[in-house]
Structure formats: C-alpha cells, structure tokens
Coordinates of C-alpha atoms (C1' of nucleotides) in Angstrom, one line a residue:
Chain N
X203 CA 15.9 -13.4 -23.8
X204 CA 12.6 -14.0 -26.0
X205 CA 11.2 -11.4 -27.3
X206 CA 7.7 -12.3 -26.3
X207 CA 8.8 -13.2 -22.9
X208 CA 10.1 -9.6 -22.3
X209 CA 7.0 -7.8 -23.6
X210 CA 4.8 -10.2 -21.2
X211 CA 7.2 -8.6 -18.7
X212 CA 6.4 -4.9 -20.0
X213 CA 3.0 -5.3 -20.7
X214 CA 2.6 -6.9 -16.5
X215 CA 4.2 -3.7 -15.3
X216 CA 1.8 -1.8 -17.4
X217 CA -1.1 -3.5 -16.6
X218 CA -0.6 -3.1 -13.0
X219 CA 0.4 0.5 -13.1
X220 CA -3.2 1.1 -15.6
X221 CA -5.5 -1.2 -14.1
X222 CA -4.0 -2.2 -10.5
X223 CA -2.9 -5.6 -9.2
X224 CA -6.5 -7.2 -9.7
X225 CA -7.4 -6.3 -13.2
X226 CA -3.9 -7.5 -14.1
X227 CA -5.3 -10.8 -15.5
X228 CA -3.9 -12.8 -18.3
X229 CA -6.0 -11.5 -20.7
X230 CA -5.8 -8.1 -20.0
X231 CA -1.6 -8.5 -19.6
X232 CA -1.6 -10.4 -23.1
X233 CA -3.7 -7.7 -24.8
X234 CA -1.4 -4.9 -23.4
X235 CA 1.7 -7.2 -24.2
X236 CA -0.1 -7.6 -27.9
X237 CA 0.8 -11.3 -27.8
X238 CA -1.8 -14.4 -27.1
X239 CA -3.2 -14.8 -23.9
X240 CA -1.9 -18.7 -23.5
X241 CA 1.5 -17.5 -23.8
X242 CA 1.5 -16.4 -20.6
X243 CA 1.1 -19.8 -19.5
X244 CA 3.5 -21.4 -21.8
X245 CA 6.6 -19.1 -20.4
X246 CA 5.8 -18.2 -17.1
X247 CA 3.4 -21.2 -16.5
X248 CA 0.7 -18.5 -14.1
X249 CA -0.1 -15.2 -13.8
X250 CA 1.3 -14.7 -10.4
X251 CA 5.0 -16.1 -11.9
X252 CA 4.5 -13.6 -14.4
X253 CA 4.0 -10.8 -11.7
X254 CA 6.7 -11.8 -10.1
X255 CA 9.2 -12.0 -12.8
X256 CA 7.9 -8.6 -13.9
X257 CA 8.0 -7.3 -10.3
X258 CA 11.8 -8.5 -9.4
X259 CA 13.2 -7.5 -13.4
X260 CA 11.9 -4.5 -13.6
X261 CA 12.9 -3.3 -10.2
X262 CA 16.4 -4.9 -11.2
X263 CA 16.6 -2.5 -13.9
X264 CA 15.3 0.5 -12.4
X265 CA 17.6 0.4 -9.2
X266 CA 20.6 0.6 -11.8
X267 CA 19.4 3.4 -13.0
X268 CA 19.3 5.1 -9.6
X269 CA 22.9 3.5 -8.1
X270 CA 25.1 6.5 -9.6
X271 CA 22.6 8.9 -8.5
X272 CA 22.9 7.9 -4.6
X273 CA 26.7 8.0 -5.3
X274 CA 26.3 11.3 -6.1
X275 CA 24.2 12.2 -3.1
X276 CA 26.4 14.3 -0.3
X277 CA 23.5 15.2 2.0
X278 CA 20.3 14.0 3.5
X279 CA 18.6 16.7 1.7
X280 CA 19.9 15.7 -1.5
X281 CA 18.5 12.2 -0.9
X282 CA 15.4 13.3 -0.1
X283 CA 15.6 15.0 -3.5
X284 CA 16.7 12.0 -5.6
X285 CA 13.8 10.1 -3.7
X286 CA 11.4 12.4 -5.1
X287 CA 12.9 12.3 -8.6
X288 CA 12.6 8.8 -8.2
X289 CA 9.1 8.9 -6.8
X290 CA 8.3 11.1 -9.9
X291 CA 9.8 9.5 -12.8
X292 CA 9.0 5.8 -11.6
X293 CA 5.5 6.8 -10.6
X294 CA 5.2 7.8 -14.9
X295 CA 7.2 4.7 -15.7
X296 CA 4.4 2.8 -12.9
X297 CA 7.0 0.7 -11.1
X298 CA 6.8 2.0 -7.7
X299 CA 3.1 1.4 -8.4
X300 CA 3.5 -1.8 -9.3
X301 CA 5.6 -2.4 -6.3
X302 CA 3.2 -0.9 -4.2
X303 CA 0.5 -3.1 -5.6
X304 CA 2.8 -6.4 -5.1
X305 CA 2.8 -5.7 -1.5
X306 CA -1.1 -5.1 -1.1
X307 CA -1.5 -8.2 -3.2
X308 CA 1.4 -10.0 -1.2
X309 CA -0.5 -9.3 2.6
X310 CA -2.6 -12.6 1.6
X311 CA 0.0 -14.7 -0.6
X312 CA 3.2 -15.9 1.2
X313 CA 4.6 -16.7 -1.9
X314 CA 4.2 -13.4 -3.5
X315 CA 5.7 -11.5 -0.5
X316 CA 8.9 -13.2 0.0
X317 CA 9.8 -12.0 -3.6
X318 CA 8.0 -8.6 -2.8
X319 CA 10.3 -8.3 0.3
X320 CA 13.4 -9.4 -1.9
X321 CA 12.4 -6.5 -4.9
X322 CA 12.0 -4.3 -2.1
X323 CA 15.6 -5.5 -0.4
X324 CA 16.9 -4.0 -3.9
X325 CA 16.2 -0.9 -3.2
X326 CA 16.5 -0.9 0.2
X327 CA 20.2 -1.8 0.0
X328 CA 21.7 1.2 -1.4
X329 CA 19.8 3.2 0.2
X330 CA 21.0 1.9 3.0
X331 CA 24.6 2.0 2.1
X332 CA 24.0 6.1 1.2
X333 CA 22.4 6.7 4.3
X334 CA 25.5 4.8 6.3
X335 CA 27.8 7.0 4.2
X336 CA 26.2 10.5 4.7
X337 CA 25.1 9.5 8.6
X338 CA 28.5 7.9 9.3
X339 CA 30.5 11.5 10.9
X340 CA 27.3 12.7 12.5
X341 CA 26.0 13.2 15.6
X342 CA 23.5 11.3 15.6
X343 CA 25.2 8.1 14.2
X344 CA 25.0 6.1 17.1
X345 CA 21.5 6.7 18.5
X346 CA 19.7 6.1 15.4
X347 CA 18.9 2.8 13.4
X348 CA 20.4 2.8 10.4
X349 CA 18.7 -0.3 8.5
X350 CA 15.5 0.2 10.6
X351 CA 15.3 3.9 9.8
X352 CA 16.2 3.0 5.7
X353 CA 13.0 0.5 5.9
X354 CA 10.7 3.2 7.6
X355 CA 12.1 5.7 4.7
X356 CA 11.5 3.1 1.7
X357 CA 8.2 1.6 3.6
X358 CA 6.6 5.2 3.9
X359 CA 7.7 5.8 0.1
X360 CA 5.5 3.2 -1.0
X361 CA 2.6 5.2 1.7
X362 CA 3.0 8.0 -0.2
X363 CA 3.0 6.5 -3.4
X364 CA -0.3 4.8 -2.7
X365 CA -1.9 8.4 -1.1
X366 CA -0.8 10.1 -4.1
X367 CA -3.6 7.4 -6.2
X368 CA -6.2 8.9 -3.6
X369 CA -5.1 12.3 -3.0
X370 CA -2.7 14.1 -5.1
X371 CA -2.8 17.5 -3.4
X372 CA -2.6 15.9 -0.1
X373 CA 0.6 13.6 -1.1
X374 CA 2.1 16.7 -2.7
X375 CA 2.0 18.5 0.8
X376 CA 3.4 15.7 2.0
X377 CA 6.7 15.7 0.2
X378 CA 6.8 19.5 0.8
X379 CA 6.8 18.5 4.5
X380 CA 9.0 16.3 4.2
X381 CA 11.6 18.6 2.3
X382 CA 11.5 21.2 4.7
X383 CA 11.9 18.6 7.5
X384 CA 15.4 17.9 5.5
X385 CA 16.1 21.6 6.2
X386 CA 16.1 20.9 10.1
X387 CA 18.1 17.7 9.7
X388 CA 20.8 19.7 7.9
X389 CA 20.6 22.3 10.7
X390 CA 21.5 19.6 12.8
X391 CA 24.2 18.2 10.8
X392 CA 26.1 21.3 10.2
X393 CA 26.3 22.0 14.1
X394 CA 29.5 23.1 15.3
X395 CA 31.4 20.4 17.3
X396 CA 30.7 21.7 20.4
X397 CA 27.4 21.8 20.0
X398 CA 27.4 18.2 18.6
X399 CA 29.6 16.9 21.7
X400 CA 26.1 18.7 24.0
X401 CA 23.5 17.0 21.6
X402 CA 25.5 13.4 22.1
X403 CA 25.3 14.2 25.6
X404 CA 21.3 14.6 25.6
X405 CA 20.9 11.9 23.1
X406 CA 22.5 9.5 26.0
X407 CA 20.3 11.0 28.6
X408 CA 17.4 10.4 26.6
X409 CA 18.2 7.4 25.7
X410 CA 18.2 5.8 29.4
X411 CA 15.5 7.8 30.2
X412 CA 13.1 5.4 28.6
X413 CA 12.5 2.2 28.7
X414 CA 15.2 0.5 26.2
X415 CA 14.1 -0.3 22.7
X416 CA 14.2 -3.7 21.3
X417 CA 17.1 -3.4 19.0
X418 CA 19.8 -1.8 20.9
X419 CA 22.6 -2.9 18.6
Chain Y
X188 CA -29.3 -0.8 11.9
X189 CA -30.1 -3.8 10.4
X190 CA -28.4 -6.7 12.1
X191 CA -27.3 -8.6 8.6
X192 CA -26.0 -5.6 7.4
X193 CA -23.7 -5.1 10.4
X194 CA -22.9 -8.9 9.9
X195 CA -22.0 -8.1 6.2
X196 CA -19.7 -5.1 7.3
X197 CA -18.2 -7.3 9.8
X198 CA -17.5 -9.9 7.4
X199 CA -16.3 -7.5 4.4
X200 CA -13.5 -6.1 6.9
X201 CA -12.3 -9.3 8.3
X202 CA -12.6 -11.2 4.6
X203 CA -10.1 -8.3 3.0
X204 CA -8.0 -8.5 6.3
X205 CA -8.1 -12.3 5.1
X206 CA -7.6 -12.5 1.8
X207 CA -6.7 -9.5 0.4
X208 CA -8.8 -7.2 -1.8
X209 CA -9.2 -9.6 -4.3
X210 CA -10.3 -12.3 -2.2
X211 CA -13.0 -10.1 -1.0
X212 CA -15.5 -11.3 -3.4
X213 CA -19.0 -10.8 -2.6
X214 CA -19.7 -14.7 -1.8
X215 CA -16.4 -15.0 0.5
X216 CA -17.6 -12.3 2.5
X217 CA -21.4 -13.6 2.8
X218 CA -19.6 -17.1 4.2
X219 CA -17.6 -15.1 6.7
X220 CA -20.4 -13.0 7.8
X221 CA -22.5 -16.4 7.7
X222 CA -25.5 -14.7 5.4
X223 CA -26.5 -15.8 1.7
X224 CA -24.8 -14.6 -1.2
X225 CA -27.7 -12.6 -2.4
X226 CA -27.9 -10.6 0.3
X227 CA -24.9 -8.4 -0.3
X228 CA -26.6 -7.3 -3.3
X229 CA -29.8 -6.4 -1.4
X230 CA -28.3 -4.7 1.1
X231 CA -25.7 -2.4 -0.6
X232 CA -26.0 -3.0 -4.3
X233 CA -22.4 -4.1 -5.2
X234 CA -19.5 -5.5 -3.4
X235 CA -17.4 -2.5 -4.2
X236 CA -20.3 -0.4 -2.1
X237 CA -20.1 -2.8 0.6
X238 CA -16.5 -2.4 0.9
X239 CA -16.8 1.4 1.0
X240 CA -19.3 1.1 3.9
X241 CA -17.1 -1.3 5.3
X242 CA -14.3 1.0 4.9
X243 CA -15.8 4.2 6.3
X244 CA -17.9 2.8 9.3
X245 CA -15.2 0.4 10.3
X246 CA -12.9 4.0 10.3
X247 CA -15.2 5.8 12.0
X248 CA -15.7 3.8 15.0
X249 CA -11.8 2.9 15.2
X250 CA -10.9 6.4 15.4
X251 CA -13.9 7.3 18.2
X252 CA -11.9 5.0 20.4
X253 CA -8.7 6.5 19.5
X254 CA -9.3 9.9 20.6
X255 CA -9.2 10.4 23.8
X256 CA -5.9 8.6 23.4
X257 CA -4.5 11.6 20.9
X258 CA -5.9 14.0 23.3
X259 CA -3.8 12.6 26.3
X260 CA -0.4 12.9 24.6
X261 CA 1.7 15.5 25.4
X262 CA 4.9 15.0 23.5
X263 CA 6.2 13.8 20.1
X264 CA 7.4 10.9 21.8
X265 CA 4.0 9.7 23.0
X266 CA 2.8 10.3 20.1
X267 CA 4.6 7.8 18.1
X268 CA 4.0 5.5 20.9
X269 CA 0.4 6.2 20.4
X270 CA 1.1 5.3 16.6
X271 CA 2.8 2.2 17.9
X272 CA -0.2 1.2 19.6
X273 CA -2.9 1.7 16.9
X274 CA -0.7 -0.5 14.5
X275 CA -0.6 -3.1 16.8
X276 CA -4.3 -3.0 17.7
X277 CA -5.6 -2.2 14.5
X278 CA -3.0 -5.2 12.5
X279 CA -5.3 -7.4 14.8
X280 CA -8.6 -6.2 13.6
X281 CA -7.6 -5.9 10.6
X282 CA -8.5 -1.9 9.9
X283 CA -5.4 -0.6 8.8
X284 CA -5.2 -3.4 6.5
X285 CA -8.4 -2.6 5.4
X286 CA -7.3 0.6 4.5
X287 CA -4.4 -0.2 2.5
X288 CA -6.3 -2.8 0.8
X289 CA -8.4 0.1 0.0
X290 CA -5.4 2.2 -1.2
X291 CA -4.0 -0.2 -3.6
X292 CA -7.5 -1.4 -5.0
X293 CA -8.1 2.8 -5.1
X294 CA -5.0 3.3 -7.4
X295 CA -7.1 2.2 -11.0
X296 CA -10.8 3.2 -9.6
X297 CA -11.8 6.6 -9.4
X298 CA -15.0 6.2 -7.0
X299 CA -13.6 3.8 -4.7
X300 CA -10.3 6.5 -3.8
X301 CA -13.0 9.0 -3.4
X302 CA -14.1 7.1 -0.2
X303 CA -10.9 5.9 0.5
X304 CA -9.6 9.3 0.8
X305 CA -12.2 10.5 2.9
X306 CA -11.8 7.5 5.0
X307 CA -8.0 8.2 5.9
X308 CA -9.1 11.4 6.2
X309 CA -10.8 10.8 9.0
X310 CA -7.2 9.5 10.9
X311 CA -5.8 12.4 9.1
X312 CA -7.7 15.3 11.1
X313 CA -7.4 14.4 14.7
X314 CA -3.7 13.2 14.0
X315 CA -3.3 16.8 12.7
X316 CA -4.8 18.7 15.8
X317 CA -2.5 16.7 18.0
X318 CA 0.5 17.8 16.0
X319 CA -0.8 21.2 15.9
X320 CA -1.6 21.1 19.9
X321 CA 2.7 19.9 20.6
X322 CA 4.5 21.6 17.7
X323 CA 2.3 25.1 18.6
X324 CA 5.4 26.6 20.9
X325 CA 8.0 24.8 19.3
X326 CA 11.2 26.0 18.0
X327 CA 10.6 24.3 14.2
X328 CA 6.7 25.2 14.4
X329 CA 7.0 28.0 12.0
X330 CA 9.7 26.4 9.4
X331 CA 7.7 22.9 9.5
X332 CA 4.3 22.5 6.9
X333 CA 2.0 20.4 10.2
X334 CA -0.7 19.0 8.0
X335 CA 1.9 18.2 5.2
X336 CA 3.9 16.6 7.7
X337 CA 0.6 15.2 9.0
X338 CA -0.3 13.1 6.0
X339 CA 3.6 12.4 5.3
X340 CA 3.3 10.3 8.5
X341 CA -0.2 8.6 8.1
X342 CA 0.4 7.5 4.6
X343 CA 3.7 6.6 6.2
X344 CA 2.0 4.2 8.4
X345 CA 0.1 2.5 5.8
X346 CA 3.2 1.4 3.7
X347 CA 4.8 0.1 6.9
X348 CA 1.5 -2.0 7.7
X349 CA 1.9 -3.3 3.8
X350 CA 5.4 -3.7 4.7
X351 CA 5.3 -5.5 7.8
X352 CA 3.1 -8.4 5.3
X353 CA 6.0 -9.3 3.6
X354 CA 9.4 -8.6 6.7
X355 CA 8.1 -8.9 9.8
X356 CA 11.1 -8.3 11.3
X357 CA 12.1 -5.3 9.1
X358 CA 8.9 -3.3 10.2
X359 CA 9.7 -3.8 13.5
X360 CA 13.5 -2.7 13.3
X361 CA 11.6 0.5 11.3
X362 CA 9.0 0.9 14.1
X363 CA 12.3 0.9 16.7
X364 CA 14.4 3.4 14.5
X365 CA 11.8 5.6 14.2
X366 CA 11.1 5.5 18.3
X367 CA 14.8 6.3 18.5
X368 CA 14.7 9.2 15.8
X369 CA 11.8 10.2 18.0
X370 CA 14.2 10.9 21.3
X371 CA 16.1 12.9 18.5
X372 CA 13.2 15.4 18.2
X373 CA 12.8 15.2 21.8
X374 CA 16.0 16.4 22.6
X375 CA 15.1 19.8 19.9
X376 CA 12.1 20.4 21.8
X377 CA 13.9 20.7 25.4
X378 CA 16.4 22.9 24.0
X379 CA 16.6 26.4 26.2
X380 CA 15.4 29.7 25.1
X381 CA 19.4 30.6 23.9
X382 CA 19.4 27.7 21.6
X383 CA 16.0 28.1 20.0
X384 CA 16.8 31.0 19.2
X385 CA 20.1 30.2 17.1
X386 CA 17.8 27.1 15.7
X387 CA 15.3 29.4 14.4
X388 CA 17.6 31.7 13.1
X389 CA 19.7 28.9 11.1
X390 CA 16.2 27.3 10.0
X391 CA 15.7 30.8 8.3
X392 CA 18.8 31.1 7.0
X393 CA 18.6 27.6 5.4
X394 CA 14.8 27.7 4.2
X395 CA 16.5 31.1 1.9
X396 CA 19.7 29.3 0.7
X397 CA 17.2 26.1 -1.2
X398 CA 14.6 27.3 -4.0
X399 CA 11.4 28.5 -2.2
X400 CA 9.5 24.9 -1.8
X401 CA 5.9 25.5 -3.4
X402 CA 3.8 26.0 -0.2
X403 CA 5.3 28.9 2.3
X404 CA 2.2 29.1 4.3
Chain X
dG116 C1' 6.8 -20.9 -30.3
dT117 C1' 2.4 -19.5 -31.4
dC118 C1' -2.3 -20.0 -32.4
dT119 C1' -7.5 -21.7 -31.8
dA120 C1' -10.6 -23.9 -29.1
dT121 C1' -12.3 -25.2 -25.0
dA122 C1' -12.9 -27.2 -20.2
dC123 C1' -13.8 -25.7 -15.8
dA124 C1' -14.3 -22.7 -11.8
dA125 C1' -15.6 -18.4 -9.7
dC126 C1' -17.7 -14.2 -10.0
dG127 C1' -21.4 -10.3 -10.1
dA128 C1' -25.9 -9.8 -10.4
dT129 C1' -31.0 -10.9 -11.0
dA130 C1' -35.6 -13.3 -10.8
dG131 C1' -38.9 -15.2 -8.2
dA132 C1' -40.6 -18.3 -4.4
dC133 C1' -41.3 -17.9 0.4
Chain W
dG78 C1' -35.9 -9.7 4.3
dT79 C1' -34.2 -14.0 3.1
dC80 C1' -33.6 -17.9 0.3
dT81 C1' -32.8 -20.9 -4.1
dA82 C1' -31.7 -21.1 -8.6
dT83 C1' -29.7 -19.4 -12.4
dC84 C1' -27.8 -16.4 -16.3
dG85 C1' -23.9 -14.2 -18.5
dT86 C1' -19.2 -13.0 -17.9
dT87 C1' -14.6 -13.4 -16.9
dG88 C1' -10.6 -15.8 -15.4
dT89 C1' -7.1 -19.8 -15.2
dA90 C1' -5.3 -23.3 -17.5
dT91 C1' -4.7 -27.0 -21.0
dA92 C1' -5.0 -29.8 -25.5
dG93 C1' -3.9 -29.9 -29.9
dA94 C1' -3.3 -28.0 -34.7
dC95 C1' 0.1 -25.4 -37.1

DNA sequence: GTCTATACAACGATAGAC
DNA sequence: GTCTATCGTTGTATAGAC
C-alpha cells in the first residue's frame, strides 16, 4: 500500500481522536498526515471516503490485536477486564473515539452508518463468539440474548467512551460499577447445580409472567 | 421568554436531530425555526451557545415530565421499561439525539462538555434516586457502587441511541436482551431471607478474592 | 504521484437601515 | 428586535504544471 495513502489513514484517526469528527477536515487531516491537502482527493476521492477507509482499517487492525486476548478470557469477569484494557489502550491510541465519533456523525449520513455498523460488526463478532463460549454451560444460557445482549455490551462501550470526553470521574465510577457487577454475575455462575436447576426454574416463571419479548428465539 | 428565542431553541434541537451536529449550522437552524440568520447571533451570541441552551432547556423540561414516571416504578424491571419508553419518546423528539450529538461534538471542546455534562446530569440524578429507592433493601445493595452503576447505564443509553442510527434492528435485539437480563435480576431480588443470606455472604467472599477496586464506599 | 493555484459554496459574525 | 447586505474565513474539489 502507498505510503501516503496509509499516513492519510493515520493522520484521519488522529484527527478525529484530537479534534473530533467535525474538525476532521481535509486540511486539518493533510497537515496531521504531513502530506498536501489535494491528495486526499486524489486517493480517496472525499473526505468522508477517507473516514471511512480510516474507520473500517484501523478497526481491522485493532480487533487482531484483541482476538487472542478474548481467547484467553475464561470468565465474564475477565472480559469485563480485557474490555477495560481495551477501553484504555484504544482510548490513548483514539480509535474507539473515532468510532464513537463515526457513529454520531453516521445518525445523519446513511452512507457513513452502514460502514459504521459493519466496523462495529468487527468487534462485535468475537465478542460475541466469547460470550457464547463462556455463557454456553450456564444457567442462564437460555433466558438471555446472546447477540442482543453483545450489542447492548459493545453499544454502551461506545456510551462510556463518549461520557469519559465529558466526565472522567463520572465514567471512572462507572467501570468500577460495572466490575463489581461482574462479581455478582460470577456468584451466579459458580452456583452449585442444585441451586442452578431452582434459578432455571424461576427464570421460566418469570419468563411467562410477562408479556413475551419480541425475540423469543 | 422571548418567542423567537424559543423558536431558535426549537429549531436548534430539531436541526441536530436532523442533520447531525455538523449540520447544525447557525443558518440551517434559523430556516428550521423560520427566523433570519442574524438573529441567532443576537439572541445567544454563537451557535455553539445556542446549542448549549438548546441542550440544557430542551433537558430540563424532558426530564420534568419524566419524573413522576421514575417515582411510580417499583422494581428493576419497570425501570428498564421506563428506560424503554424515554428512548422511544425521546428518539422521536429528538432529545436523546441531541445529547449524544452533544457528546461527540463535546469530545475536542472543553466548554461545550461542561454543559453537556451538566445536562446529562440532570437524567443522571433522578435515575439515581430511583436506583437508590429499589436497590435500598436489596441483597446486592451493599456490594453494588448505585451512582456508578447509575451513570454505567445512562451513558449506556446514549451509545445504544447512536447505535440504533446505524442497526436498527441490532438495538432492538439489545433493548430485548437487556429486558430479559432484567427478569434475571428480578429473580435475585425475590430470593428468601435463606438465600440472601448465602448471596451476601459469597458477594463478600468474592469482592476479597479480586484486588480491592478503587472506590469501596 | 505530488505540488500550486484557484473556483465555488457555506459558514460565522458584524454593520447599519428600519 | 428584526431585516438586508456584506466581510473574512474555511472547506470541498478540480485543473494543470511538474
């Protein structure tokens, strides 16, 4: 790949991160980049290519980095901890920024959000896959929404991600929360069988109780 | 108040719900609001101060009519159901994409997350009392950080509106799975006296085994 | 492939008439 | 308070020299 074309890439994801989605301009991405502004035109042919390239590459790269990670995972308290080393390190390196930007510039651009939604379906697949693995021999397996519950867990990253920009402290507690709420979950999941064989039993209760939700597969 | 300057809030909240944060530029908002151009500048000084009023009175009138409703739940359940609601009603009139409009264009401007965190804020605080008011006799209420947890879910919220922009149908199936893991919860709040006990007691025991998280009050 | 120069549109903001 | 007219800036995008 060109040399120039990959440091209009970089210099995108930097922008972004630095200056948000709107003050990622061509100008502003060729002066990061250190290359000349019409370049941008000549390989990407607009600005909002050029985002997108940068969006879908960069999260290319990043989710490789994180694959062997998730492998590694054994418990949903461990993947609540490689999310935060995630949410830490790519918050430095700006891409979950980025990504976070993409969307709030993809609400208006139908374009933009179908490749938002497919740099988001990258990580939203393994994580998906991990969670199916560690969720498989649990009690809960079959009253909870795998896929639905990854894309609430990936959607609200991204939340937190943009809180964090407004209020640090606040996003901090947050993820504290959040780990502690990992400690009941593993409560839950290291219940005896007997115990698990009564909570299936409520889960069905509850479940007919209310009204059915939309997606009972 | 004046009755252009209500028009020009009007129109800022239902130009960004529109076009996005950077479509909100101070002429496309005097067209929607049906005013001249000049006026935004009389009236508030700069677009990025009419989008903070916007942003803060459109708030604090949305939440008014959302409190009662937060003071009539009486379970976890009804909560998210509550949550459920104000997404719907609120993706209509635009508010909540206000505010994550306001999130991402926050991320690169130091002034603007001021407000912007003060405006979620003013979700945050009732949302917290409620949580306070149903988790006050339950079994995970000492063990679980409430106004961490509080703003885990709110900014949680916000990237599923951002996320709904791009899949549609993937913030739905997150909406369901997150009802479902809400009958989960359900089910640990109706546990007897017996099994609280033994919840409490593993909770402890679990909260010693990891690294103390950073905020045990 | 890369540069300079430039056309053209949209924007924020202000001055001044009414 | 509201309007018209306008200035200066910034942005996208292209043409053409090198």
């Amino acid at each position: 790949m060109s040399d120039t074309r990959q440091r209009l890439i970089d210099g995108a994801v930097q922008t972004v991160r630095d200056h948000g989605f709107g003050g990622a301009s061509a100008r502003a991405i060729a002066a990061t980049a250190g290359v000349n502004q019409a370049l941008v035109f000549y390989h990407f042919g607009s600005v909002n290519e050029l985002l997108r390239a940068a969006c879908v590459t960069a999260t290319e790269e990043r989710v490789q980095t994180f694959l062997h990670r998730l492998d590694e995972v054994t418990d949903l308290r461990a993947l609540l901890s490689v999310g935060r080393e995630l949410h830490t390190e790519e918050r430095a390196l700006g891409h979950v920024t980025l990504m976070a930007q993409m969307l709030a510039g993809a609400q208006s651009d139908p374009n933009l959000a179908e490749w938002t939604a497919f740099a988001l379906n990258l990580w939203i697949e393994p994580v998906e896959r991990t969670m199916r693995r560690l969720l498989a021999d649990s009690p809960v397996a079959d009253v909870i929404d795998i896929p639905g519950l990854t894309r609430a867990v990936c959607a609200g990253f991204v939340g937190l991600e943009l809180f964090e920009g407004v209020d640090p402290a606040g996003a901090e507690s947050a993820l504290d929360a959040l780990d502690r709420l990992g400690a009941l979950v593993e409560v839950v999941e290291d219940m005896g069988p007997v115990a698990r064989r009564a909570l299936r039993a409520k889960l069905r209760r509850s479940e007919r109780k209310k009204g059915e939700p939309p997606r009972p597969g």
